[in-house]
Tab-separated table of C-alpha atoms in Angstrom:
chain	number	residue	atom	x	y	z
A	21	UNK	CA	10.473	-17.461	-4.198
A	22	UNK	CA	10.811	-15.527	-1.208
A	23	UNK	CA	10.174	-12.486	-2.110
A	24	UNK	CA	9.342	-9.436	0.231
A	25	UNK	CA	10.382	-10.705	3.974
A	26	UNK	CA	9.848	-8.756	7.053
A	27	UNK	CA	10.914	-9.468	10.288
A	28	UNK	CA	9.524	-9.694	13.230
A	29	UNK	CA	5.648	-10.446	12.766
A	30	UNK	CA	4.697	-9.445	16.563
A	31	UNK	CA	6.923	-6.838	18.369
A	32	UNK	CA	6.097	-5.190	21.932
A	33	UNK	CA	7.971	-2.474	22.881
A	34	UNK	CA	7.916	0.045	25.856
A	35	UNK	CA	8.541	3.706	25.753
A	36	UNK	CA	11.502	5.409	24.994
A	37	UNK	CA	12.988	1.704	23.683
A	38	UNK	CA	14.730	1.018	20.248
A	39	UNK	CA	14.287	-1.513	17.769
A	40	UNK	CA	14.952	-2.450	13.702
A	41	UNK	CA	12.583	-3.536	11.624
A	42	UNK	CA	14.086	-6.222	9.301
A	43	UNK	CA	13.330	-6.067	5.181
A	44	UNK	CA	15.032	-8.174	2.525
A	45	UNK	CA	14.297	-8.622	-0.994
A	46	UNK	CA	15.210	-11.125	-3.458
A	47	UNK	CA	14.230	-9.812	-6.748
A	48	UNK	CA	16.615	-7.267	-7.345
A	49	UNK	CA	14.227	-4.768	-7.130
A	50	UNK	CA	15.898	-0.939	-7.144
A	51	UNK	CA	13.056	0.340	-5.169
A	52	UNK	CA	12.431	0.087	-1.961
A	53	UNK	CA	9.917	1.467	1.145
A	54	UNK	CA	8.665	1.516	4.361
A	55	UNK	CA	4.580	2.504	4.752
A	56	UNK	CA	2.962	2.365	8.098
A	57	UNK	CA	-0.413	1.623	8.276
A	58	UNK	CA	-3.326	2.966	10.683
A	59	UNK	CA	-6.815	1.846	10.720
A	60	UNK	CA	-9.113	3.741	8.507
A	61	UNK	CA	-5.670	5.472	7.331
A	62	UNK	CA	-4.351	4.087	4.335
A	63	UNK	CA	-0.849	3.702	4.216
A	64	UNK	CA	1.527	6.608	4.617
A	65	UNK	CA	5.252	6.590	3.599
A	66	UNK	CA	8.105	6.430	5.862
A	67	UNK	CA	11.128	6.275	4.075
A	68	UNK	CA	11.865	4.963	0.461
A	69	UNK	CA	15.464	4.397	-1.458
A	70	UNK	CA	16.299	4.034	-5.014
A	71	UNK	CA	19.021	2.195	-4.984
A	72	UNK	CA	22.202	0.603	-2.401
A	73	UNK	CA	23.168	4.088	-0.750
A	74	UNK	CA	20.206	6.108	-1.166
A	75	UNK	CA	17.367	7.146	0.948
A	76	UNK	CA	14.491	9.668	1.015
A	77	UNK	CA	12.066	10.596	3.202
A	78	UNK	CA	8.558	10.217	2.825
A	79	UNK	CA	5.202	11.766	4.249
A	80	UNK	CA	5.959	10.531	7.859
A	81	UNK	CA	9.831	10.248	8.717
A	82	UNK	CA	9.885	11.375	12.260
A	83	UNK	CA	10.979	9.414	14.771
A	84	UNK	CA	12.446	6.189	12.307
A	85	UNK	CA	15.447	6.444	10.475
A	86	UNK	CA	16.908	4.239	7.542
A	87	UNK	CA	20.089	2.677	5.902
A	88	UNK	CA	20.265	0.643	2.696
A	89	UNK	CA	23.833	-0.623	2.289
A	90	UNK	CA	22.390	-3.536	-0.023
A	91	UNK	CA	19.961	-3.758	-2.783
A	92	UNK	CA	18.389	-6.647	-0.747
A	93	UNK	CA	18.195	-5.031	2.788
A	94	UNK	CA	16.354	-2.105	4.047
A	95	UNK	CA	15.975	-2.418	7.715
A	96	UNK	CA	13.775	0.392	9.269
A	97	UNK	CA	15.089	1.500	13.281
A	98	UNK	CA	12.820	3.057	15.568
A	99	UNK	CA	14.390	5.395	18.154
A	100	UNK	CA	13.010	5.904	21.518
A	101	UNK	CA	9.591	4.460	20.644
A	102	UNK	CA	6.252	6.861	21.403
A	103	UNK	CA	2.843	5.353	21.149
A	104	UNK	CA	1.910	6.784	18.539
A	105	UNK	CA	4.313	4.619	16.520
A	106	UNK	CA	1.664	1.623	17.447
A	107	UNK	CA	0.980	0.495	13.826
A	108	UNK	CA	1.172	-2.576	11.244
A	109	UNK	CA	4.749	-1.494	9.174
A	110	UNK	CA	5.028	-2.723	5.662
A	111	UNK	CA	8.232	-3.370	3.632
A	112	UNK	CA	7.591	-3.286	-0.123
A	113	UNK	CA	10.023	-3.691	-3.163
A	114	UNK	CA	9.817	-2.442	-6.758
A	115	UNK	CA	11.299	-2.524	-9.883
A	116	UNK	CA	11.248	0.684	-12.368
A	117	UNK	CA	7.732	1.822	-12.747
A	118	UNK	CA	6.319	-0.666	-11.468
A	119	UNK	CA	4.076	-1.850	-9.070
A	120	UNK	CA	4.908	-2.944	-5.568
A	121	UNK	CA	5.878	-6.396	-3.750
A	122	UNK	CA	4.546	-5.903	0.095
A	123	UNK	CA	6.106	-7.808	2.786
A	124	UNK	CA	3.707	-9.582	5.120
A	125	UNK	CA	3.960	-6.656	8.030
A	126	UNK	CA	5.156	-6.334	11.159
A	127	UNK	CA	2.595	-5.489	14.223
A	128	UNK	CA	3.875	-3.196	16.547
A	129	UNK	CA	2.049	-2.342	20.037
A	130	UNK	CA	4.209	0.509	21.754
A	131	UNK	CA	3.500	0.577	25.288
U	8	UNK	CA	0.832	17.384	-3.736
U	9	UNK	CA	-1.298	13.949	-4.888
U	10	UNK	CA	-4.133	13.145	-3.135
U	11	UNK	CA	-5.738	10.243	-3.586
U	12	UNK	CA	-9.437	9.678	-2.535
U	13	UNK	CA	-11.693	6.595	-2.778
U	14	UNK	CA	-15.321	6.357	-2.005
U	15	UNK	CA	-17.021	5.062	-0.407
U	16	UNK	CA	-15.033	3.928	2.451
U	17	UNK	CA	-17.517	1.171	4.018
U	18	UNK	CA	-19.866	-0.490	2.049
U	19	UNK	CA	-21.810	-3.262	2.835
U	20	UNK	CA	-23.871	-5.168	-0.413
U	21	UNK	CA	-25.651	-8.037	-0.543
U	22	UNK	CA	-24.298	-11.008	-2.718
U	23	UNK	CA	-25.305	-11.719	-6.246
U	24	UNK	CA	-25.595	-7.235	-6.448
U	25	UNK	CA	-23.430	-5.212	-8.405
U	26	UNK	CA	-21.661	-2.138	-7.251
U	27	UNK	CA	-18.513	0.368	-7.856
U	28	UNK	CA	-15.877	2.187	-5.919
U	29	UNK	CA	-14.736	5.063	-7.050
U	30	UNK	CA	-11.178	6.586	-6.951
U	31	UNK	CA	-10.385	10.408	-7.573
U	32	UNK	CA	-6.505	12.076	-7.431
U	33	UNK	CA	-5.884	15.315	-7.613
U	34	UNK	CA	-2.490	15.290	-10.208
U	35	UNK	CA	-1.418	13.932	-13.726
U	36	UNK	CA	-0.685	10.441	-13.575
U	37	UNK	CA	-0.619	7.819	-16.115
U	38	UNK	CA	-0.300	4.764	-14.000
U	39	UNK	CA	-2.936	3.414	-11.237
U	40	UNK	CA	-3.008	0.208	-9.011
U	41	UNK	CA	-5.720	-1.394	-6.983
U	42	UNK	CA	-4.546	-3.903	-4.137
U	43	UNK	CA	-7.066	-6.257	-1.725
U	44	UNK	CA	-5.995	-6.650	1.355
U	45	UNK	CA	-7.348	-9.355	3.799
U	46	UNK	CA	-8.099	-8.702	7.525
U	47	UNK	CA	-4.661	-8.885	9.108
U	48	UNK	CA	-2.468	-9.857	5.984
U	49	UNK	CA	-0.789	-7.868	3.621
U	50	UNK	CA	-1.443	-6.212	0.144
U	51	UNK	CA	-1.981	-8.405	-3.382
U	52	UNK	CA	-1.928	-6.864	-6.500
U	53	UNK	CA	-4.978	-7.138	-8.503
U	54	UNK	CA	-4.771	-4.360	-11.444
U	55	UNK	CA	-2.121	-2.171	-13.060
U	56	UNK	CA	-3.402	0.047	-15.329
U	57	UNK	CA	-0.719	2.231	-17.385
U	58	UNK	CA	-2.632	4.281	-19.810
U	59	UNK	CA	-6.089	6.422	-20.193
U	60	UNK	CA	-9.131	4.310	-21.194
U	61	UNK	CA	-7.133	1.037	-19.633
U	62	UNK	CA	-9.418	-1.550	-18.597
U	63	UNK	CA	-8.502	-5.006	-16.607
U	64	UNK	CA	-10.851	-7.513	-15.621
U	65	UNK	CA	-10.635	-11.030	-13.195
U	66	UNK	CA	-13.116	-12.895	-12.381
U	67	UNK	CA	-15.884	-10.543	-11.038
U	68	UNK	CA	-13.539	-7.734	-10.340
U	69	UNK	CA	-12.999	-5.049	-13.147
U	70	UNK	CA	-11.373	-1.521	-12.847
U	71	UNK	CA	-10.727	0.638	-15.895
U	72	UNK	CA	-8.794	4.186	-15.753
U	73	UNK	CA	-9.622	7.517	-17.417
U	74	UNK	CA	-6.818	9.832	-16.599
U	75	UNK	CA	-8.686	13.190	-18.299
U	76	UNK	CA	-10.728	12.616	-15.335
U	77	UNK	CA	-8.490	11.700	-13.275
U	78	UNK	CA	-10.877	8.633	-12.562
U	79	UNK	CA	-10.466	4.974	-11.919
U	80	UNK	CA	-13.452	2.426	-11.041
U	81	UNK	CA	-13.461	-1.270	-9.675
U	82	UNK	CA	-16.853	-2.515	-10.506
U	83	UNK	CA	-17.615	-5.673	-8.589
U	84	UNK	CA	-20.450	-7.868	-10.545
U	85	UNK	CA	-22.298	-10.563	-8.783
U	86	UNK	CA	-20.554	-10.352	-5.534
U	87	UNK	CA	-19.830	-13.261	-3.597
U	88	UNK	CA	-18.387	-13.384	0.204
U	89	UNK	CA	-14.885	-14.292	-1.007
U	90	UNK	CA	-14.545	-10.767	-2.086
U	91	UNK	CA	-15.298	-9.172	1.631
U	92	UNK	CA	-11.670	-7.251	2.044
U	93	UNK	CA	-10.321	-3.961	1.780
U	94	UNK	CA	-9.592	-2.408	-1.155
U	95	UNK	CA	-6.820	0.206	-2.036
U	96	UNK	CA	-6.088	2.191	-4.976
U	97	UNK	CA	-3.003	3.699	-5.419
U	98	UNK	CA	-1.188	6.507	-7.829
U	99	UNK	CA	2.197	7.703	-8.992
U	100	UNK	CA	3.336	10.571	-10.907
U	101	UNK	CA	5.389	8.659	-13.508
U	102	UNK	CA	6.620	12.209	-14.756
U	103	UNK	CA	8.363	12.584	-12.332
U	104	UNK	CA	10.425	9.317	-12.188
U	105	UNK	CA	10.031	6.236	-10.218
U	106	UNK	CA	7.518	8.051	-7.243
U	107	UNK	CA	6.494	6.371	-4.200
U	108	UNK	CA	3.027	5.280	-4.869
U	109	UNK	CA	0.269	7.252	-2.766
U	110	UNK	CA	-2.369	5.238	-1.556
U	111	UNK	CA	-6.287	6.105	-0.816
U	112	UNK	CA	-7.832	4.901	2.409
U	113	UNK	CA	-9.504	1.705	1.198
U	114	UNK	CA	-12.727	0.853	0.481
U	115	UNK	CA	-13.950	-2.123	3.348
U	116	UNK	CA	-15.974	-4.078	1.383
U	117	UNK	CA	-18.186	-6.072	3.338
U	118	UNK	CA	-20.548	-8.814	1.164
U	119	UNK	CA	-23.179	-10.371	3.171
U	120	UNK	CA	-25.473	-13.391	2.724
């Protein structure tokens, strides 16, 4: 079982580049998100989506955007990349009501 | 808007000693989670608990829910290194549909010889 897979694990970007974050589920799960996470932060919610074709933002949308075309994929792009998008980025899945699958992150440095 | 706190945020016990961490929201809810996470990995699921008075228990981890007080506890007994991670609690608003989960900021627990 795969489960929750993220891709990449390591990602270095400079300023003002672009990049996707990769998420694909294999459980079928309706629910989907995006959470970054800072040190001593918690988690905070990027983007979310209920099903293929529908997306919502979260807490902290700005500067990411998302697409879900697929029930499986949920890729997460970064445009122009600031610093302050240096963070660990987790994928998770869900079905109804209930708790979360998380991916294993993706560490990004923005430099 | 939910708000989710946990306390305390650091705490450092000895092994073999009990303690609890506490987690407070501000909203209705009927459904609460607690996750470990492990220095640079991600989040495990360790309770779900779906209803007032709820109580789950593994090994020497047990958390229990009391949604009049918007109140849930993980009580550690007899800790041992192995538990030395961070832990998160986390809340929807089932009334309102399928919500994205709000987290607290984790409780590092740190158990020392």
């Amino acid at each position: 079982n795969a489960g929750v897979t993220q891709t990449p694990k390591f990602r270095i970007l400079k300023i003002g580049q672009s990049m996707t974050l990769q998420c694909t589920q294999d459980m079928n799960h309706n629910y989907m998100y995006w959470y970054r996470q800072d040190p001593g932060m918690g988690l905070k919610l990027i983007y979310y989506s209920v099903g293929a074709g529908i997306t919502d933002k979260g807490e902290v949308p700005n500067g990411y955007n998302v697409s879900r075309s697929t029930t499986e994929d949920f890729p997460l792009r970064l445009e122009l990349a600031a610093p302050s998008q240096t963070s660990v980025y987790f994928c998770a899945s869900s079905p109804v009501g209930s708790g979360y699958t998380f991916g294993s992150g993706t560490r990004l440095t923005v430099v | 808007e939910l708000k989710v706190e946990q306390n305390p945020l650091f705490l450092s016990m000895q092994e073999g000693k009990n303690y609890t961490i506490y987690c407070n929201y501000s909203t209705t809810s009927d459904r609460l989670y607690w996750y470990r996470q492990d220095p640079g990995k991600s989040l495990e699921s360790l309770f779900v608990l779906l209803s007032n008075g709820a109580v789950k228990q593994e090994g020497r981890l047990m958390a229990s829910l009391d949604t009049k007080a918007r109140l849930s506890t993980l009580h550690i007994t007899a800790a041992v290194h192995d538990l030395s991670a961070t832990y998160f609690c986390a809340v929807d608003t089932v009334n309102s549909g399928n919500t994205p989960l709000v987290f607290g900021k984790g409780t590092r627990l740190s158990v020392i010889a």
